[in-house]
C-alpha positions as MATLAB code, in Angstrom:
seq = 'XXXXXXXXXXXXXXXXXXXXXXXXXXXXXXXXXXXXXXXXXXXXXXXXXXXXXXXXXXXXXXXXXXXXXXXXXXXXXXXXXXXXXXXXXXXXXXXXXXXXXXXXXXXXXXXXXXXXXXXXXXXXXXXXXXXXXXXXXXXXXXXXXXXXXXXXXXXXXXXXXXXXXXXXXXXXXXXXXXXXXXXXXXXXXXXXXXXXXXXXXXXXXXXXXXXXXXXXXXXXXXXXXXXXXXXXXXXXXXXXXXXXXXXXXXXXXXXXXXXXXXXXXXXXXXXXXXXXXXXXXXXXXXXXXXXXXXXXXXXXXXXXXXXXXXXXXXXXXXXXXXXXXXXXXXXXXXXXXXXXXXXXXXXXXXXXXXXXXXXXXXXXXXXXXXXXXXXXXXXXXXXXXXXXXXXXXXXXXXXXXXXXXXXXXXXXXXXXXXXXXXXXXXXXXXXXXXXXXXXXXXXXXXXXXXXXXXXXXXXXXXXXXXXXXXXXXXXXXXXXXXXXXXXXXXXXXXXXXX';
ca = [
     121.252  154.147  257.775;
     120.842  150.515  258.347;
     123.690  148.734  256.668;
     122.229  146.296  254.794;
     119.953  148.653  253.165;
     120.240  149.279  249.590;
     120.777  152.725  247.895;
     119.757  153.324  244.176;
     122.166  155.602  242.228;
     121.634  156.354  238.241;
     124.795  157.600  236.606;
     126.298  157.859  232.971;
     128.657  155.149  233.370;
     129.848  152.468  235.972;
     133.266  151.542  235.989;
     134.023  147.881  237.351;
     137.604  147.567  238.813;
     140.070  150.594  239.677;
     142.808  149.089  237.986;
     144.465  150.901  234.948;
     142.213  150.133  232.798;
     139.313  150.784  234.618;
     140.659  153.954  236.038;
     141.867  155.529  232.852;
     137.765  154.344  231.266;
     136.984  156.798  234.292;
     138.986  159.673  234.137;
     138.488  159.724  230.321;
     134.842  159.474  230.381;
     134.472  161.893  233.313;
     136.628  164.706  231.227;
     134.230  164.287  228.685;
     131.454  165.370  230.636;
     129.786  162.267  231.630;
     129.148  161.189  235.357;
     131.123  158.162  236.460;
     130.910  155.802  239.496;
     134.211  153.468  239.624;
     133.925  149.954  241.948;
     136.602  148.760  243.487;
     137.016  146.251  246.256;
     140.767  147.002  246.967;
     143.044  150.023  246.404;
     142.424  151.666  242.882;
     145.927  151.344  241.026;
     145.196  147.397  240.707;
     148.052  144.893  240.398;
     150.273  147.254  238.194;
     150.559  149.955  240.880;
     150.217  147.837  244.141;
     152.032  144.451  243.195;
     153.330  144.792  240.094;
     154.632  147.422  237.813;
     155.774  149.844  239.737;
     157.245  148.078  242.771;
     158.600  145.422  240.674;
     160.826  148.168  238.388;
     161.422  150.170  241.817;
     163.343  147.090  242.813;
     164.699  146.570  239.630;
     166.424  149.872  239.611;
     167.798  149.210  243.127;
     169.371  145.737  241.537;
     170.701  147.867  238.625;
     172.638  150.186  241.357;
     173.775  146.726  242.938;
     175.074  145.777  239.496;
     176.459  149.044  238.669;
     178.916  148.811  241.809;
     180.222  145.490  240.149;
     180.628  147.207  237.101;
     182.668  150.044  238.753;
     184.732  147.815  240.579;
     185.584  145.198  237.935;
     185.508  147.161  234.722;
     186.327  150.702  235.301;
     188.638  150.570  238.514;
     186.537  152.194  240.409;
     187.325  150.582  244.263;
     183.521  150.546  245.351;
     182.269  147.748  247.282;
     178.745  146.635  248.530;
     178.867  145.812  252.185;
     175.109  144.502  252.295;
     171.533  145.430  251.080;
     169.291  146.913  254.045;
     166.497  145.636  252.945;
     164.049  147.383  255.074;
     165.405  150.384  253.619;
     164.896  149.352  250.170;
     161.228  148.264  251.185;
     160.662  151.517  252.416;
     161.672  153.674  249.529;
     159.817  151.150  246.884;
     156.778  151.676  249.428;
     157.017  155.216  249.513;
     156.817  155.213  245.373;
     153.728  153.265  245.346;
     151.759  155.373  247.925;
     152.962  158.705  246.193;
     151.573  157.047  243.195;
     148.128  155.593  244.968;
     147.579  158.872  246.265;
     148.101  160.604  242.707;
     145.563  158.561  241.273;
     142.877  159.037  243.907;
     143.747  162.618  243.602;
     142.921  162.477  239.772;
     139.856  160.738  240.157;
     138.137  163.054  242.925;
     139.376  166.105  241.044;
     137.382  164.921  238.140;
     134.547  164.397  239.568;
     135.323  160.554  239.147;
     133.119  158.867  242.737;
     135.076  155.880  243.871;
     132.735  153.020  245.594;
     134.563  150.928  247.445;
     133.005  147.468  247.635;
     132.467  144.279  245.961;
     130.258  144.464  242.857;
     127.975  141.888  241.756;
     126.456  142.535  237.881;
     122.363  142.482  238.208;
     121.798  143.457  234.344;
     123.303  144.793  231.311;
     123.473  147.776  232.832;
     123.133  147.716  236.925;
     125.399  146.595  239.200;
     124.953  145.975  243.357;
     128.251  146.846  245.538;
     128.396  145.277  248.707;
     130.748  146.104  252.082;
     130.738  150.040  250.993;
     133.051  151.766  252.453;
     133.059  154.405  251.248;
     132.736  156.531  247.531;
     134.469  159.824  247.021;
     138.171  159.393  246.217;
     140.678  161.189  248.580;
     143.033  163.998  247.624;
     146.826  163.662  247.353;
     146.844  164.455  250.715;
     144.843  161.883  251.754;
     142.176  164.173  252.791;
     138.584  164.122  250.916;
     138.734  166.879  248.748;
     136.309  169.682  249.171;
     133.393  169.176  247.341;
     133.747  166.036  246.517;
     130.113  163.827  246.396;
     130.008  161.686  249.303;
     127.846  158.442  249.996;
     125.892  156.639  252.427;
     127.357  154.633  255.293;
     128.809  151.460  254.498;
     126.395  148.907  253.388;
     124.843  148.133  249.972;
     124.694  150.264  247.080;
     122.843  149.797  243.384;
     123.941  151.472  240.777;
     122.738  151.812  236.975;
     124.195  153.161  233.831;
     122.416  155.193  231.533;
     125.251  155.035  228.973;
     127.238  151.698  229.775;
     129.059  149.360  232.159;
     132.808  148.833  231.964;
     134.023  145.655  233.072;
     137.699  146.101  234.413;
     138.095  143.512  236.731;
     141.655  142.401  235.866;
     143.498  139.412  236.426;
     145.669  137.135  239.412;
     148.747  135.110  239.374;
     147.611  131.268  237.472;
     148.483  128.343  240.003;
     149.721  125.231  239.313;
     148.410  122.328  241.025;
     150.313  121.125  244.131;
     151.802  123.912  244.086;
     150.179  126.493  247.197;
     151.797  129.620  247.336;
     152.503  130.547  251.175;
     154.245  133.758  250.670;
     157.604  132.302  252.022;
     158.929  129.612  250.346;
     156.610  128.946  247.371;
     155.210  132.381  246.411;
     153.403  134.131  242.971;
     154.144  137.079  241.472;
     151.900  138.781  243.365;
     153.690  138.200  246.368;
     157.484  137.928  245.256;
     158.261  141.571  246.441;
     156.515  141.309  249.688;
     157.986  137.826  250.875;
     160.449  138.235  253.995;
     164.335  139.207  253.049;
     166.395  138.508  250.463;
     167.013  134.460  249.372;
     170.090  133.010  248.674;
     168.840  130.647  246.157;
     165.608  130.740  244.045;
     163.917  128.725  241.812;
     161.499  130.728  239.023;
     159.156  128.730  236.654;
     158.280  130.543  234.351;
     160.553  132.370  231.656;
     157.925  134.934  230.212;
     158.640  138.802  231.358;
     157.555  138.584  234.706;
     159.878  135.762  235.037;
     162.797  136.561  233.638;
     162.017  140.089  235.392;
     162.065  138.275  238.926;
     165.151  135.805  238.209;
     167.511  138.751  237.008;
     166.530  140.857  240.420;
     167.326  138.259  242.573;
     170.374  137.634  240.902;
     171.900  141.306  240.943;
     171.041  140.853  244.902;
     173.302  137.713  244.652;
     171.081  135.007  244.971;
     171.668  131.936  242.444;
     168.871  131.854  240.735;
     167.282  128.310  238.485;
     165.154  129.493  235.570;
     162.920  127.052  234.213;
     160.610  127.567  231.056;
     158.347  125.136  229.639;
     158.698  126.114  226.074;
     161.731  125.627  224.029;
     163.166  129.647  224.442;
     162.657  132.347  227.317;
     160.504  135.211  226.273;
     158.848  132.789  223.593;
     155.744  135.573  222.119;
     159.190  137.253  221.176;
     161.032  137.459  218.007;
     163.415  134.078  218.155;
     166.811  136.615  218.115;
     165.774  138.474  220.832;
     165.269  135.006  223.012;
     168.514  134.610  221.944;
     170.602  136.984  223.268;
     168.276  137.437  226.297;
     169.330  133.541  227.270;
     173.049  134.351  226.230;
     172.825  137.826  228.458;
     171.137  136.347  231.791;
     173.568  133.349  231.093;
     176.732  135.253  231.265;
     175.332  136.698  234.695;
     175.358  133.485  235.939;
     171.480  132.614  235.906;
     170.877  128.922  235.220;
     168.617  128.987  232.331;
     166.557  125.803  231.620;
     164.353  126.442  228.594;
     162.291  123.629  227.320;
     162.313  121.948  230.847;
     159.579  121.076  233.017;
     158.857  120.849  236.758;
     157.897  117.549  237.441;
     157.644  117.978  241.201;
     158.193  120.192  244.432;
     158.985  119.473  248.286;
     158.220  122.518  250.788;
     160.924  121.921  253.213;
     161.343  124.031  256.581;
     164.188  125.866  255.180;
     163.291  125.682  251.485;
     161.976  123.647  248.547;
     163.342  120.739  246.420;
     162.158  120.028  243.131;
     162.686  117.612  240.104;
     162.916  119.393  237.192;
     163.019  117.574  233.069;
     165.380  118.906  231.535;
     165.073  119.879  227.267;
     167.690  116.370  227.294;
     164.676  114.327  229.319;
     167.465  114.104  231.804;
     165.871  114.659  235.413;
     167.521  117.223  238.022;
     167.420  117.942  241.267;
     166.966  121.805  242.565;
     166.879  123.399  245.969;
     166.091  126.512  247.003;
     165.103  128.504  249.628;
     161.951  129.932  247.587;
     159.857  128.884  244.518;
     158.583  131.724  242.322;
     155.738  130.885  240.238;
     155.392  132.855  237.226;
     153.672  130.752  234.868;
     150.952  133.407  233.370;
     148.059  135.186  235.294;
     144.185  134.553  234.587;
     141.255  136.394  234.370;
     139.083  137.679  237.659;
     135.226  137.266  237.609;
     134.743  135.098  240.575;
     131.841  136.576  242.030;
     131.071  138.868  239.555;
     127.694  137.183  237.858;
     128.817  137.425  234.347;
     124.934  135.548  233.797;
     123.160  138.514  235.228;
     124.368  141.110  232.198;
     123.878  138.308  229.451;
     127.442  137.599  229.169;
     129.423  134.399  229.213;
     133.178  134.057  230.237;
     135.177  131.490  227.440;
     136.827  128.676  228.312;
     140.047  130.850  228.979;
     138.315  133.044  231.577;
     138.447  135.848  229.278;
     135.065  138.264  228.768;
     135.628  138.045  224.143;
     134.220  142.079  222.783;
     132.052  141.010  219.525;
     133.094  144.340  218.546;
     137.285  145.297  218.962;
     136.901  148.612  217.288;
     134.681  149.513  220.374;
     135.734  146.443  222.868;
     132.150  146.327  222.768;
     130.472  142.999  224.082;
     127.745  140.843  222.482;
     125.448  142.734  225.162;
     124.650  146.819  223.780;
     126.637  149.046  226.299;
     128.490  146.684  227.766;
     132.631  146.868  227.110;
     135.322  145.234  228.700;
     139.187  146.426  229.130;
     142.199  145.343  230.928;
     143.190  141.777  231.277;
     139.810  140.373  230.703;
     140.537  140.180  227.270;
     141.842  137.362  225.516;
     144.690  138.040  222.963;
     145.497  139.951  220.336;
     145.076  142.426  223.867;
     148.371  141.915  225.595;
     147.482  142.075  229.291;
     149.664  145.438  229.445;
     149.190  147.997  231.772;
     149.595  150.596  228.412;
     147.308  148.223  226.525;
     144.806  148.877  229.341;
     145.288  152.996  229.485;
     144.666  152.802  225.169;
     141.572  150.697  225.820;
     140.224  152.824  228.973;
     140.538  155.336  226.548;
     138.884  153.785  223.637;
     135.933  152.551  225.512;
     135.207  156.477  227.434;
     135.261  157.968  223.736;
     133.040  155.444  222.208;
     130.920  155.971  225.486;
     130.605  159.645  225.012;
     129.944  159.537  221.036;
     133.499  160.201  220.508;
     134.781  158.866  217.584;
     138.109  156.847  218.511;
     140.277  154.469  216.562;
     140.454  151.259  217.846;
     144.045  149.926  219.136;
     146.495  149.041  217.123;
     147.876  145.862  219.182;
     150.599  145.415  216.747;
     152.054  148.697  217.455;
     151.892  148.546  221.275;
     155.357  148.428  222.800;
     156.236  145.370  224.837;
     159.368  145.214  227.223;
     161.042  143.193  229.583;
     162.528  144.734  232.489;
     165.481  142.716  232.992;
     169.605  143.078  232.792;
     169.506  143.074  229.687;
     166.480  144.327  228.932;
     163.686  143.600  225.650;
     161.814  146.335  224.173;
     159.805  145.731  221.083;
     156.810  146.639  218.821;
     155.349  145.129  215.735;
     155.935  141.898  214.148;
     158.577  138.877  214.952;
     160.335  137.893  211.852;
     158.734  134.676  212.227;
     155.314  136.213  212.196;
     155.825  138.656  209.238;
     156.485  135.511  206.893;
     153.516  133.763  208.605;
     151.397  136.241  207.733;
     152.896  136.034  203.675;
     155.020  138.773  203.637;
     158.312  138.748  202.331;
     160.845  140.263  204.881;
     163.854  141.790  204.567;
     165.421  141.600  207.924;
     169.064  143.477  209.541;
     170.049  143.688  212.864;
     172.952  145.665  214.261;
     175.076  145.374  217.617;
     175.076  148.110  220.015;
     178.335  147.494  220.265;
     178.735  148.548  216.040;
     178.015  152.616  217.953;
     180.256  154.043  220.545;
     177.503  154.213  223.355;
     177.129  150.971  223.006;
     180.945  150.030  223.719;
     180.573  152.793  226.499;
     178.397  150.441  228.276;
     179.788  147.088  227.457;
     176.694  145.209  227.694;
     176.706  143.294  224.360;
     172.509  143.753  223.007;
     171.059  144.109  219.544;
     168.621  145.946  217.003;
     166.714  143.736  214.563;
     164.705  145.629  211.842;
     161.704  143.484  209.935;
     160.620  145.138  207.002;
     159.125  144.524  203.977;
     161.304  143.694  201.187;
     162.281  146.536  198.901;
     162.132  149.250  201.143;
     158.585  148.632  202.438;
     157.194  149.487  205.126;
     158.536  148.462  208.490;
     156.788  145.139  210.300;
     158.930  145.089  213.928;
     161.894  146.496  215.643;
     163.182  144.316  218.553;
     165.675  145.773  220.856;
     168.227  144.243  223.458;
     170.413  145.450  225.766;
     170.678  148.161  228.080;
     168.072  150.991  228.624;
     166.369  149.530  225.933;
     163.022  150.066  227.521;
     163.473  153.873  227.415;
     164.863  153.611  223.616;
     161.547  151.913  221.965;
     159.355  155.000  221.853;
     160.884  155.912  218.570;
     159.975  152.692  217.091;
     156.730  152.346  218.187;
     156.362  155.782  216.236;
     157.716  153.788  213.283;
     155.894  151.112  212.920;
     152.521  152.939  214.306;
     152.907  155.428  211.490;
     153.706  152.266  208.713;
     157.155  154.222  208.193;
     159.258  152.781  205.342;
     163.143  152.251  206.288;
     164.443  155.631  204.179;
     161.269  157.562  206.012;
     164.082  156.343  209.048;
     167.083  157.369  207.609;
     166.599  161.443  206.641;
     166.314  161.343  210.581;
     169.782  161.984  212.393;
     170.481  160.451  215.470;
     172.133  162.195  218.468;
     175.531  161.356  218.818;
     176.940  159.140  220.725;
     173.967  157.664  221.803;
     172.652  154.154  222.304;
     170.065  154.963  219.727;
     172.514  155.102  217.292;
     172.158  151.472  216.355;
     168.536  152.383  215.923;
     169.195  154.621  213.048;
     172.037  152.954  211.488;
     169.711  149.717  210.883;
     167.416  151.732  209.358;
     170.334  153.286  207.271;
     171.291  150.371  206.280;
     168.255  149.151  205.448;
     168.021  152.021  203.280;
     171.326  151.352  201.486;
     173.414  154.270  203.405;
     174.764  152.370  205.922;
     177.677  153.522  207.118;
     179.088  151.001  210.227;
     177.404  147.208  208.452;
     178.366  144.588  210.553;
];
């Protein structure tokens, strides 16, 4: 076939970025018995699997191991000792995770029937789309191998494809720049890039003091670096409840991480061995910082370059973002057209969960399933960090905002045995309504908290009231503890108030 001829294809549904919104849309729709076509121009897994999530917390739980040798040493009297970090073993192994994972996913999608284009798509209607530079559109086994059966397509060239049903628009979102500022992947680098940039620093310099932030300054600390942290606004973590900024500051603090909140960059050298910068700080007082590498983590914006929003009907807003006109289907202005993933402006949270709920959301509605929208409030949000943040619901601040009055207790994990077990200080704030109404927000700090907010999430999803909590008995001795005696407490059977 000539390559530049174009191939018509009429399916159920096209899919627009393999990311995990897009790819959860497909697998969704396709178990429902409609035929999918998913674009993608890259690797399907998008930033979470390739550059974000899941490398980013495979090298977090190598810095944990770093930081649990420390621990050994210096608090239990156990002689261990780190002699160095091979980092082209650690590479490896968080390598190794993401293509067991890339491979999983392809696996999923060619098993369901799911027929992967791989190209760049342009939109051409409400309802059409034209991939260019395919390469090719059945998705490969876990083995790498196409899977028998499978559909496969025409040599690479162009391909147009229509939807009877709808088009999904999952085309995610990059790393936002600051001007002057041109990442090179060495000394002034994104998020994107952080994980892949040569060796391990000795010094870094992070703007930004949002998750992915705060993620990136506590990993290069546990690998010994000495790390700057500089956010713009007056706390760290600042969407967060106020307490749980709080004792995130006073935890990365105590590690040594020089936290600068309410400080601005005003400007940054690239120097052959490193950067310098002047940084404001919250005093006005100016600083100097060098470092041998910049991180900038100042946000991430939406990605339609290219794609010819116009040709569907649809307009981008001055944020980048694609806004639904319908959020119970995340259904545009346009019939059949829906959009998931980080194209959407807030209350969606530019989550990688978020994006699985909304892939979801948008298949069912799709396929004449009848689906509840997402409840935004009641998806979990955590920071990966030493210590970590896990919560769900309402700040305090935002619960009065909104003219409710709160009653609020937090407890230490320290109050429960676990918690003195693991000597890491942390902290369970409750926000409920007053007289034993229904619960608003849990926020969580401290160790493993990430794996601890499940429970909560249940809470507050289900509009539990605190003594709903409380007939519930926690395992003993657990970390969780301290989840259950704030709700007893709450509930007037407290039995360890602080």
């Amino acid at each position: 076939m000539n390559t530049t001829q174009a191939v018509d294809d009429t399916t159920d549904v096209i899919v627009v970025g393999g990311g995990t919104g897009g790819y959860s849309t497909a697998l969704r729709a396709a178990a429902l018995g409609l035929d999918v076509v998913l674009v993608e121009r890259d690797k399907v897994g998008g930033t979470c699997l390739h550059r974000g999530c899941i490398p980013s917390k495979a090298m977090l739980h190598a810095a944990e191991l770093v930081d649990g040798i420390a621990e050994a040493r210096e608090r239990w009297g156990v002689k261990a000792t780190l002699d160095s970090v091979d980092w082209a073993a650690l590479v490896a192994t968080r390598d190794d995770i993401v293509t067991r994972n890339h491979r999983g996913v392809e696996g999923h999608l060619a098993h369901a029937g799911v027929r992967v284009v791989r190209g760049t798509a342009r939109l051409t209607g409400p309802r059409s789309v034209r991939v260019e530079g395919v390469r090719e559109d059945s998705a490969p086994g876990a083995s790498g191998e196409p899977v028998p059966g499978a559909r496969r397509g025409p040599a690479p060239g162009v391909r147009d494809l229509s939807a009877r049903r709808g088009l999904v628009l999952a085309t995610g979102s990059r790393p936002r720049a600051l001007p002057g500022l041109t990442p090179d992947g060495r000394r002034v680098v994104t998020s994107d890039d952080a994980l892949f940039a040569p060796g391990l620093p000795a010094s870094v310099l992070v703007l930004g003091g949002g998750a992915i932030g705060v993620e990136y300054a506590s990993f290069h600390r546990s690998m010994g670096a000495q790390v700057t942290l500089v956010e713009a606004a007056d706390r760290l973590v600042p969407l967060e409840d106020a307490d749980v900024s709080r004792h995130l500051t006073r935890g990365l603090k105590k590690r040594g991480i020089d936290v600068q909140a309410g400080a601005r960059l005003l400007d940054a050298e690239v120097l052959d061995d490193g950067v310098r910068a002047r940084v404001r700080t919250a005093r006005g007082e100016i600083r100097a910082v060098e470092a041998e590498r910049l991180l900038v983590a100042v946000g991430r914006v939406p990605v339609t370059d290219g794609l010819d929003l116009a040709a569907a009907g649809l307009a981008a807003d001055e944020r980048g973002f694609v806004v639904p006109a319908d959020w119970r289907r995340l259904e545009t202005a346009v019939p059949g057209v829906h959009v998931v993933g980080d194209l959407l402006p807030p209350p969606s949270l530019g989550l990688a969960h978020a994006s699985f709920a909304e892939g979801l959301l948008v298949a069912e509605t799709l396929a004449g399933v009848v689906s509840a929208p997402v409840d935004y409030a009641a998806v979990p949000r955590v920071t990966y960090s030493s210590p970590q943040t896990a919560a769900v619901g309402l700040s305090e601040a935002e619960a009065r905002a909104r003219g409710h009055e709160v009653e609020v207790n937090s407890m230490p994990l320290t109050a429960v045995a676990k918690g003195m077990v693991h000597g890491q200080g942390g902290t369970v704030k409750v926000v409920a309504e007053a007289g034993g109404g229904q619960v608003l927000g849990v926020h969580l700090v401290g160790p493993h908290v990430s794996e601890m907010i499940a429970e909560s999430q249940l809470i507050v999803g289900w509009d539990a009231q605190p003594d709903d909590v409380a007939r519930h008995i926690h395992a003993h001795p657990t970390l969780s503890e301290a989840v259950g005696e704030a709700f007893l407490t709450l509930a007037g059977r407290g039995l360890h108030q602080v």
